[in-house]
Amino acid sequence: MPATQLGQDARRLILSERELTPEEVRDVLTPFGFRDAPAADGVIRAMADMQASRDGLADFLPGLLGAAGRSPDPDRALTRFHNYTRARVDPHTFFTTLRSVPHLLEELLFVFGSSEYLSSILIRQPEYLSWLLETDALDAPRGREEMLGELRAWVAGVESPDAKLAILRRFKRRETLRIGVRDLVRGALVDDVTREMAYVADVTFEVAIDVVRAGLVERYGVPRGADGSEATYAVIGMGKLGGEELNFSSDVDVLCVYSEDGVTDDGTDNQTFFQRLTERLADAIGKQTRDGYVFRVDFRLRPQGKAGPLARSLDSYEAYYETWGELLERQALVKARHVAGDAALGTAFVRMVRPFVYRATLDGRQVEETLDEIRWTKASIEKRIARDGDPLLHIKLGPGGIRDSEFVVQALQLLHGPRVATARAAGTVAALDALGAAGVLPVAEAEELKDAYRYMRRVENTVQLVADRQVYHAPADPAEWERLALRLGYGGDAGAHFRKEFEARQRTIRSSFDALFAADESAFGWRMNTLLAEERPSDESTPFLAGYGLADAPAAHRLIRELASGSERVRFTPRVRQMFVRFAEGLLDQIAATPDPMLALVQLERFLSASGARAQIYPVLREEPGVRQLVVRILGTSRFLGDILARDPLAYEALVYGPGFTQRAGSVEECLTALGEASEPGLDALLRHVQRYRHEALLRIGTRDIVGESDVLATTRELSILAEAVLRRCFDAFYEDACARHGAPSQGDGSPAGYAVIGMGKLAGRELNYSSDLDVQVVYSEEGETTQGMSNADFYRRMVRSVVNHWKKPVLGGAIYDLDMRLRPYGRGGPMALTVAGYESYYRDHGELWERQATLKARVVAGSDDVGAAYMSVAAAFAYGDGLTAEEAAAIYSVRARKEDKVAREGDRLHNVKSGHGGVVDIEFLAQALQIRHGHADLELRSTNTVEAIDVLLVAGHLTTHQADRLRATYVFLRFVEDRLQIVDNRPMSALPSDPVALGKLTRRLGYEESETFLTEYHRRTEEVRDIFEDVFTRLRGAG
């Protein structure tokens, strides 16, 4: 439609003698681009009511509607124009001005149609338009010193600190209007726009420091250093503020530094003074008041993040970065710039961090680690934003976005800044110029990146200028996309042209990013970092985990994320996360090689959680794969050894940094020497000392067992020596304690009434499992009284009861041992200790066949040798007596059958290692029966150890070579199976698992590839034992 016709139609809205129909209103306004014609007509009518002459408005209206129609949003442009005219005190003069300055109407409506935020500033303070028009405010960018001088002049005119701080908000609002209008309608360069916004932040911080510091000095006095001179303070800009690249809606990232520790004139320490200064400064700049805020202030880039103090001394910053500084902090400090406060201090800070940021030497591995960490940081970001929408629309963080270009520049600065000083520029554009000039980047690529970076920053600024919100997404809605294109100045098919250029700039940036950070997506590091970025395991991560034997993907995923990044309660730094990633491949390979990878992973997380700082232990696990493998094999095999590692860090240190797991105690005496003395007096201190030593010893024994340095017979012997040493040390101590309390026991002639502890069962034979109780009996020489008049019987009862009770109590997370005294005369109801004569009387009058079997395995393990020898003489006479009759052999055979029937009722007759068909009990019973049958006449047969008994029975001719070989080999085999059943949880277990998964884990602990292979061998061996058992007992039951 011709412009003249549009103008005539527009005049009709004001001058028509009749009210136009809605259809006629729509026909007039739609060609101007209005979407809501009735609402726009209402605005026009309201404007008409404000005018003295409707003819004047009718003449003005075509130009107004045309300017609104050429803005990005005609409806909003018209409404905001009306609201602005209402806010002015001189609307008639204003209309006259607009008629005389045609471009003003065009620019003003473009601003009203582009930015709610800028419109609100003008409507709130309409006089700002006159300032923009009557000065050179829109002609050129302003410098920092010019802004600072003007702001200080404003502040000087008021007395109240609150009034001064309110001025900061008004100043920021006016300057944002000026800069925003220059950006939208005067074609200001994006470099100038972002630099000016950074200067606004600089000067508002500068004046705020003056105001806040004056109030604190009035209260606390001047803060001073060691020499009495005034301590200074500075604000360091980071991120976009530091790079002089601030958006309209950016937070300002800052660090706050003071010159040195000391005290104020009233004695307040400087740290407190400057912490309070920083807190008040944050309020002065960031607090929302009726005048709004100046900038949102973000301190999270400070050392220790949210946990760290808001202000530190220069020395404190230096110590932190030297000791704890991470790559991401180096990356952030590239943009560090003094923005406010003492200039000398700010410059000193930037100079101080330079060696940390730009390391003098970087080897190949450090270069790759630098690129890796930045690469995975970006990959994690992209994973996160993909959950919130199309990542390609994310101007800042999406692929090819602003952050890609910044990461490229910062990585190149970190790598080349040590030798190319000009590359250390805080600003991205300046850094690209330097990198191109130095040949680090091809000049053409540097120029393309600059252009793309500037373009994306302009898009970001324009999106944020709409409503002063931190918006980083380009709109997905086609209509909103079109309006954004119009705000950016595109004409014609604006949306399509904008999309074409937007995507081209993304490709340019992403191409440079990919060239620098190219990664093999099939490589372990990529897969691991992808997994760590996921909230739950993806379809790709589940088989990745399964490849390492981690079948429970959700649990494995959670544990690996906790190992890398911590839990919700304790989050690790990115530096720790990357430490983990660097050794994770070797770690998972080692976990996969364990019998139970999930157990290994669960226990590893628990162990490391108990071990403390990952920053100290992760380098060890990375640099010492042997240590890592050792720990992982333990954790993937034994839960109870893992518990020791987690509960008792000293046990881990002793294993790794002490003599190591190869240290053996070959005798009880050697073990007692290694055990040493408790550092504190008292039984509780002794038990803690003993338990700590026991943990360390169990860890060494278990480790030798797990890695194959000890066979099962050596393992059971060492476990028995350890138990015997602990038992001897504790009984000695408890005896001394009882003597101190009750007096020493004596015999009728006044000589000491000594005692002995008699080991029974596997303790006597030095055949203990990990989970074995200690079967013992206590004997003392004869009745009498202690030196304080207590009967010897009561004395030893109390002493033994004290040992039993103390050993049951948890010490460092668990009981020491369970003492089992059920083999004593009269069983549970019998006395805790008997005299030698008492045992002799009991055996003579009440001893049963099963007790003769039990007494075969009696050996003195603690106490008086003389008392022990007297008991052993009585025990041998009872056990061996006159041999074994056929009836007694039949009775033993019957007892064995009942044991087998019992496990058969429990469903595992064929798969119970101890009591099942052809199990350990078959071997023990036939050896014991032969010992009783022939041991009364042949003292060489009197061995408490089953394998030794088989050997001497062979030598004596009571077993054939074939029988002895089969029995010995199968006994060792079955004890090894028992060992691998019990090493997991340190619990008595004899039945093979019926669950295929659990059986598979046992099979792997035993060293078999397949469960079927193991079961085949198990059945073959136990059948051989049963055949020999039947053969031996057939002979014994037929003996005359």
Coordinates of N, CA and C in Angstrom, one line a residue, residues 959-967:
L959 N 48.6 -95.6 56.1 CA 47.9 -95.1 54.8 C 48.9 -95.5 53.7
T960 N 48.3 -95.7 52.5 CA 49.1 -96.0 51.4 C 49.6 -94.7 50.8
T961 N 50.5 -94.7 49.9 CA 51.0 -93.5 49.3 C 49.9 -92.8 48.5
H962 N 49.2 -93.6 47.8 CA 48.0 -93.0 47.0 C 47.0 -92.4 47.9
Q963 N 46.7 -93.0 49.0 CA 45.7 -92.5 49.9 C 46.2 -91.2 50.6
A964 N 47.5 -91.2 51.0 CA 48.1 -90.0 51.7 C 48.1 -88.8 50.7
D965 N 48.6 -89.1 49.5 CA 48.7 -88.0 48.5 C 47.3 -87.4 48.2
R966 N 46.3 -88.3 48.0 CA 45.0 -87.8 47.7 C 44.4 -87.0 48.9
L967 N 44.6 -87.6 50.1 CA 44.1 -86.9 51.3 C 44.7 -85.5 51.5

